[in-house]
Short mmCIF file of C-alpha atoms in Angstrom, two decimals:
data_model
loop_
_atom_site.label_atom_id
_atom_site.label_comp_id
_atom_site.label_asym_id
_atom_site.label_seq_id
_atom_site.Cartn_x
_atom_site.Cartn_y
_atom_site.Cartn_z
CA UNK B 9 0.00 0.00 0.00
CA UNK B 10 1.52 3.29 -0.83
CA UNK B 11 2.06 5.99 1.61
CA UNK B 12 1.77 9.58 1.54
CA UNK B 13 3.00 12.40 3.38
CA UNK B 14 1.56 15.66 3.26
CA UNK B 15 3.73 18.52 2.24
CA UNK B 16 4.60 21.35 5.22
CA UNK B 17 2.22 23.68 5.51
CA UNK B 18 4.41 26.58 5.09
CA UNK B 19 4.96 25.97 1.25
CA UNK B 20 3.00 28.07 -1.39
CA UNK B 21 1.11 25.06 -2.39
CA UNK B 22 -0.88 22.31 -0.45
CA UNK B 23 0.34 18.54 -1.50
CA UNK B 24 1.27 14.97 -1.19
CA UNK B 25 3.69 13.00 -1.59
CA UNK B 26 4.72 9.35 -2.14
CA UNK B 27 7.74 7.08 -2.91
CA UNK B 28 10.96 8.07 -3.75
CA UNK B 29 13.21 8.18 -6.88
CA UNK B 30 13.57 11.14 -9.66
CA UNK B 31 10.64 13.66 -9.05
CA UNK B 32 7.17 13.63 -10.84
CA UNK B 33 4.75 16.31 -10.63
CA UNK B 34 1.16 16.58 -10.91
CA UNK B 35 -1.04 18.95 -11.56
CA UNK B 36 -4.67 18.76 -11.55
CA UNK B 37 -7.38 20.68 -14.01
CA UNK B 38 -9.33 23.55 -13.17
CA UNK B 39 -12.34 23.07 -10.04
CA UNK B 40 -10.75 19.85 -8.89
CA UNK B 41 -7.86 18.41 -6.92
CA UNK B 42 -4.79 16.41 -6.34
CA UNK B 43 -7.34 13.97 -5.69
CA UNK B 44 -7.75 13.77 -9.24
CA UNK B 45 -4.24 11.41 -9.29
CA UNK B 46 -5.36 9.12 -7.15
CA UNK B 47 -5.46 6.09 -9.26
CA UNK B 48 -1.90 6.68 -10.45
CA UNK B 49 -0.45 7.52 -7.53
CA UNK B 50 0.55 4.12 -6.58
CA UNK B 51 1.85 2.57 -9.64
CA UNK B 52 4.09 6.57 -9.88
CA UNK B 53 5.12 5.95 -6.55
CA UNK B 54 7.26 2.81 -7.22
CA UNK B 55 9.68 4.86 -9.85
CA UNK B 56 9.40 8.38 -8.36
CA UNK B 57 8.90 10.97 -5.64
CA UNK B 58 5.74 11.90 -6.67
CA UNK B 59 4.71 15.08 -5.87
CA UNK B 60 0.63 16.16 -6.11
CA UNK B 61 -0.36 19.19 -5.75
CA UNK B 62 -3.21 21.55 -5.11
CA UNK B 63 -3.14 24.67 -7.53
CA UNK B 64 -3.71 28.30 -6.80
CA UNK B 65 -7.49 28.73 -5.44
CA UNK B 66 -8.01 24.59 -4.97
CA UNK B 67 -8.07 23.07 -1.45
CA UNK B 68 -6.10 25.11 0.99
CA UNK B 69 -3.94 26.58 -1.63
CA UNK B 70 -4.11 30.34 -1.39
CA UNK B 71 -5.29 32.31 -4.96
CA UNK B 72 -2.83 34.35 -6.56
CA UNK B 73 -2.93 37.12 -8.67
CA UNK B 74 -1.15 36.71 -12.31
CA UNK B 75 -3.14 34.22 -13.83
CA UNK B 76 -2.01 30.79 -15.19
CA UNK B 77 1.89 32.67 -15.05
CA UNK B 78 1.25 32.84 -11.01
CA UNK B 79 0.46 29.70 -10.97
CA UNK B 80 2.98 28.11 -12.67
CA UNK B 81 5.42 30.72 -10.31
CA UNK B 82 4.10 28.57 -7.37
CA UNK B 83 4.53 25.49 -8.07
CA UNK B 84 8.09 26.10 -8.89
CA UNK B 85 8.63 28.27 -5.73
CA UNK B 86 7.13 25.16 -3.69
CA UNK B 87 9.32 22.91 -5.92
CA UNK B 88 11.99 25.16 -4.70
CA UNK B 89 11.43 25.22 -0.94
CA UNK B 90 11.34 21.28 -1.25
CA UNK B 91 15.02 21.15 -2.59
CA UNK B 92 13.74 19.47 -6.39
CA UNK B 93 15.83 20.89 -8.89
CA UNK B 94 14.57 18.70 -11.75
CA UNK B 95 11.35 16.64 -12.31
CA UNK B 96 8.90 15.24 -14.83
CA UNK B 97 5.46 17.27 -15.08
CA UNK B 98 1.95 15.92 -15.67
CA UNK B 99 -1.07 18.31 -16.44
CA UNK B 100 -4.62 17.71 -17.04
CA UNK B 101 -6.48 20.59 -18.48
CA UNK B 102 -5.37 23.52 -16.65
CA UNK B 103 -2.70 21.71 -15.27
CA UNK B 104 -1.32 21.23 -18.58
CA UNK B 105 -1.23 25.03 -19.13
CA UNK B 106 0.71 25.73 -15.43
CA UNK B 107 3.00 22.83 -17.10
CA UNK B 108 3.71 24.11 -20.62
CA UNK B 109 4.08 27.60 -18.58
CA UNK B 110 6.92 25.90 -16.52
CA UNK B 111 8.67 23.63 -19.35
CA UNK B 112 8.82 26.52 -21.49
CA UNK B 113 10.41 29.13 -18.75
CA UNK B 114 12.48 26.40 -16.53
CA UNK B 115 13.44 24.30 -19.45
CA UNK B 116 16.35 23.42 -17.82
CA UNK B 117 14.56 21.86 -14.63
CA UNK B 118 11.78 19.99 -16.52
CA UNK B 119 12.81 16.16 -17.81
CA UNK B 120 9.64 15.47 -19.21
CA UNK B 121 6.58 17.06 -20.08
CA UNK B 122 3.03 15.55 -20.74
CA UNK B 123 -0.16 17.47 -21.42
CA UNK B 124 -3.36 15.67 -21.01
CA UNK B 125 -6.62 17.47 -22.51
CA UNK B 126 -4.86 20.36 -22.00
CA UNK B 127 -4.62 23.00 -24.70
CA UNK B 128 -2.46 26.49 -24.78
CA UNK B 129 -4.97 28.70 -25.66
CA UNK B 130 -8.68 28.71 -25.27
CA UNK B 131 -9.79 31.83 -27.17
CA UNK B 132 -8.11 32.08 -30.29
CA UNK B 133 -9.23 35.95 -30.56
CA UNK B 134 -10.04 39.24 -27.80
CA UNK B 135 -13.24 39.17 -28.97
CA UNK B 136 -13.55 35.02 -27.95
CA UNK B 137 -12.01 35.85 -25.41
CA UNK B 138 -14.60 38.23 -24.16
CA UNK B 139 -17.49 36.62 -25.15
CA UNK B 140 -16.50 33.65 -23.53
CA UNK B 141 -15.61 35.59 -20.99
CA UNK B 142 -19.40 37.08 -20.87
CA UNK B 143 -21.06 33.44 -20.96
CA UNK B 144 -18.82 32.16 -17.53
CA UNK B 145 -19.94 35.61 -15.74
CA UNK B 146 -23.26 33.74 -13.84
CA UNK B 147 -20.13 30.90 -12.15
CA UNK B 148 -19.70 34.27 -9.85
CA UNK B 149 -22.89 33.49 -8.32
CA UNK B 150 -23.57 29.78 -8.83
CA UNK B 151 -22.74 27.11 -6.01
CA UNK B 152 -20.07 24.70 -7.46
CA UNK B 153 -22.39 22.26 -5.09
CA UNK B 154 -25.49 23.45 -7.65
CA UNK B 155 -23.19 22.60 -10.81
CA UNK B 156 -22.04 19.09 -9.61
CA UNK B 157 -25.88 17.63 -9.84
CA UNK B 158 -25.32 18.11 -13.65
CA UNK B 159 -24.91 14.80 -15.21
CA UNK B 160 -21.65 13.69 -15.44
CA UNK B 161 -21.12 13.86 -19.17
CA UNK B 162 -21.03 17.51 -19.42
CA UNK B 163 -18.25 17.58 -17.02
CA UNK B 164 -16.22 15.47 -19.28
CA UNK B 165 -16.56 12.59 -17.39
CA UNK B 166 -17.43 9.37 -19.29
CA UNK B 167 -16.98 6.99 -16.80
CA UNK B 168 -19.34 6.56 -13.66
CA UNK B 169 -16.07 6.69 -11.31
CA UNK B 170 -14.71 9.59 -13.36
CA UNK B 171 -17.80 11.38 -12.75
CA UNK B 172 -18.76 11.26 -8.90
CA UNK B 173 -15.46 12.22 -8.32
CA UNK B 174 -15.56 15.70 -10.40
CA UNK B 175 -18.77 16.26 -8.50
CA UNK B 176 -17.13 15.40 -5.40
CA UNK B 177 -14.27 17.65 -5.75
CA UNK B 178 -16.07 20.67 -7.46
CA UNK B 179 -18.69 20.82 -4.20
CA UNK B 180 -15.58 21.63 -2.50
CA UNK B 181 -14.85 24.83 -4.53
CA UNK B 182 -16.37 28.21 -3.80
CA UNK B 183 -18.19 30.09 -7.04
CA UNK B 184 -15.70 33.27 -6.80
CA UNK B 185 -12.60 30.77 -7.06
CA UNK B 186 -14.37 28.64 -9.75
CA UNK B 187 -15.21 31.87 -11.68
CA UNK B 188 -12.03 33.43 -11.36
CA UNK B 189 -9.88 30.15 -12.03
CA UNK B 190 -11.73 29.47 -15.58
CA UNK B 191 -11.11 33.26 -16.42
CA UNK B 192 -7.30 32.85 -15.97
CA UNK B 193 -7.47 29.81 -18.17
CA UNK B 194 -9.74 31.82 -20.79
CA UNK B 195 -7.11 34.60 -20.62
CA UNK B 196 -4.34 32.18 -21.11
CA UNK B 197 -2.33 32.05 -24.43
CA UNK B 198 0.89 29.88 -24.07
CA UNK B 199 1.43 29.56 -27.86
CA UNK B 200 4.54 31.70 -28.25
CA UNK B 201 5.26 29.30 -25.56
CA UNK B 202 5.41 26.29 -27.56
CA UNK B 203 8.85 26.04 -29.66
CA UNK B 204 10.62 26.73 -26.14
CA UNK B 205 9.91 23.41 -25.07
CA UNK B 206 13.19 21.07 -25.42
CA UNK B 207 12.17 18.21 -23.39
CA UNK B 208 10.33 15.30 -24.50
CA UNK B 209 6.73 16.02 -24.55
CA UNK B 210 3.75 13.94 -24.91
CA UNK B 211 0.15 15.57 -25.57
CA UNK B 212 -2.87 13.17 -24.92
CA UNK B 213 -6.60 13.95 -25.71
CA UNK B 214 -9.73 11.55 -25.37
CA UNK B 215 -11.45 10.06 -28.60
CA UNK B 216 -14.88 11.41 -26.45
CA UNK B 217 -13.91 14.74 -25.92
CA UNK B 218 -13.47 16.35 -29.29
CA UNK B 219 -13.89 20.04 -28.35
CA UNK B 220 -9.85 19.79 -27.08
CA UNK B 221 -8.32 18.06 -30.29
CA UNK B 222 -7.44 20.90 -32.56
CA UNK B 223 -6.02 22.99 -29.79
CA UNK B 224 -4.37 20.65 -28.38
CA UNK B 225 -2.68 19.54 -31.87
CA UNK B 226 -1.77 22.94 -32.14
CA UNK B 227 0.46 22.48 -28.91
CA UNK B 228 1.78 19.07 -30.27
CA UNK B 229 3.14 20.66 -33.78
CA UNK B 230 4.46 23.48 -32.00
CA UNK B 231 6.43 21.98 -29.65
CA UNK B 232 9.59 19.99 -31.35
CA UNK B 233 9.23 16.32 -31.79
CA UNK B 234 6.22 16.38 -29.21
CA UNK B 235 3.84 13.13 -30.07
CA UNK B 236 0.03 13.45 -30.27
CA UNK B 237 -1.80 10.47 -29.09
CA UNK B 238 -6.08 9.89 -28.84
CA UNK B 239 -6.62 7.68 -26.21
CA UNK B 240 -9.67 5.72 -26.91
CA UNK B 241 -12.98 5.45 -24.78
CA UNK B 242 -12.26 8.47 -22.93
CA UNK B 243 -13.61 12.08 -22.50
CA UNK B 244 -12.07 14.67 -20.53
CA UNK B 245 -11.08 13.35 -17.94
CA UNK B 246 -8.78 11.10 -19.11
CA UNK B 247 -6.65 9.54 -16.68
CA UNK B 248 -9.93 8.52 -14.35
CA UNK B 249 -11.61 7.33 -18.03
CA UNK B 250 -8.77 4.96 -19.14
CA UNK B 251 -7.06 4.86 -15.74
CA UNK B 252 -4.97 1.71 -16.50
CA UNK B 253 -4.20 2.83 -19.59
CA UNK B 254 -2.78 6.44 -19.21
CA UNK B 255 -0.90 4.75 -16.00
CA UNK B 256 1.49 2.70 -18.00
CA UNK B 257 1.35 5.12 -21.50
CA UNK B 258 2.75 7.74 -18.73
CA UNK B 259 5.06 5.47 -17.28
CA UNK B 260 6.42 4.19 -20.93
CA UNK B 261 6.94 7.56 -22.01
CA UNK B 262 8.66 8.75 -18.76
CA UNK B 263 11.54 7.00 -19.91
CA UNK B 264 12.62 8.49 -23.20
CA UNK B 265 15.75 9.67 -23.27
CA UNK B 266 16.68 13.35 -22.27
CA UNK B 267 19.60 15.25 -22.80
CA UNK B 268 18.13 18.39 -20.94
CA UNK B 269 20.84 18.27 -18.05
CA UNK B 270 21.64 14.69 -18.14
CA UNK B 271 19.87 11.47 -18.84
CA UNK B 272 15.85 10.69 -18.03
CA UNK B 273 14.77 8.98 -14.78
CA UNK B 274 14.85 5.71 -14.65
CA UNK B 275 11.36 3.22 -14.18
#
């Protein structure tokens, strides 16, 4: 059975952690948690120090003011504080956006990147930007408890496990944090990010969840030699969806060879 430690409360971020070994960080999509890793966690755990954490605004981690940029500045601050010089990073969603926001400005203290339903822009224009904007405006005054009786599907969730736990984890959030969160990802544009990535990078959508493909292959040909893989029988939350699957795919890919400051971790 694996065990985890939570992180000292003094650091920027609230986490876990578990095994030992090179580091691997995860980071969790937007109005969820570090919960979200939880059936990975274990198999992680027996090749790295796996490191969870809760984002900006999620669980007890304060917000912060910046954006997805802020974000990304946290987790490497906590990184930082916890002596981890160089690690592998795993985003879903927004989590992939704080990642390709780290790989791209720490290049030299990211082994491996993977992006999973994640995308590096959402509006491709200011004016989709502000009308998208417009239409998340009522989240300011909706209970996250309200939105989390909505079937599971339209939460990206196509698997009855994937699905009770978004609505477990969003009934946790408060409506100004869920609000504010999705605006920082609708603000976000990482694609001048994208040909500063030098690590090997996988980017992984679900076959159900169509609405992230383009995007996301957008983010696969701009980073170089970055693979694009649909995983099959999943939606957006794809590491709950095809749990077994994205478990090993992850830990296959993990060790490609790096020559960003020395060789890859070892599995």
């Amino acid at each position: 059975m694996t065990t985890t430690t939570a992180l000292p409360s003094h650091l920027p971020l609230e986490g876990i952690e578990a095994g030992q070994g090179p580091a691997l960080v995860l980071l969790h999509g937007a109005g969820v948690d570090l919960d979200l890793w939880a059936p990975q966690i274990p198999a992680f755990a027996t090749h790295f120090r796996v490191i969870a954490l809760n984002l900006s605004g999620h669980g007890r981690s304060p917000m912060v003011s910046g954006g997805v940029p802020a974000m990304a500045d946290a987790v490497m601050d906590t990184l930082t504080a916890l002596g981890i010089q160089r690690a592998a990073v795993i985003g879903l969603s927004l989590g992939g956006m704080v990642a390709l926001e780290i790989a791209s400005r720490w290049p030299d203290r990211v082994t491996h990147l993977i992006m999973a339903e994640a995308v590096p822009y959402v509006a491709a224009t200011p004016l989709g930007q502000r009308l998208m904007e417009a239409a998340i405006l009522p989240l300011r005054l909706i209970p996250p408890h309200w939105l989390a009786k909505l079937p599971a599907k339209s939460m990206g969730a196509e698997t009855e496990e994937a699905g009770l736990y978004v609505k477990t984890a969003l009934a946790k959030m408060t409506a100004a944090n869920t609000h504010r969160i999705l605006r920082d990802a609708l603000r976000y544009d990482g694609r001048k990010r994208l040909s500063q990535i030098t690590m090997p990078t996988l980017v992984m959508v679900g076959a159900a969840n169509p609405a992230t493909h383009a995007r996301a292959r957008v983010a696969a040909n701009g980073i170089p030699g970055a693979l694009f893989e649909v995983v099959p029988n999943a939606g957006h939350i794809l590491n709950r969806d095809a749990a077994t699957y994205f478990t090993e795919r992850c830990l296959a890919f993990l060790q490609t060879p790096t020559t960003v400051g020395g060789s890859a971790p070892s599995c």
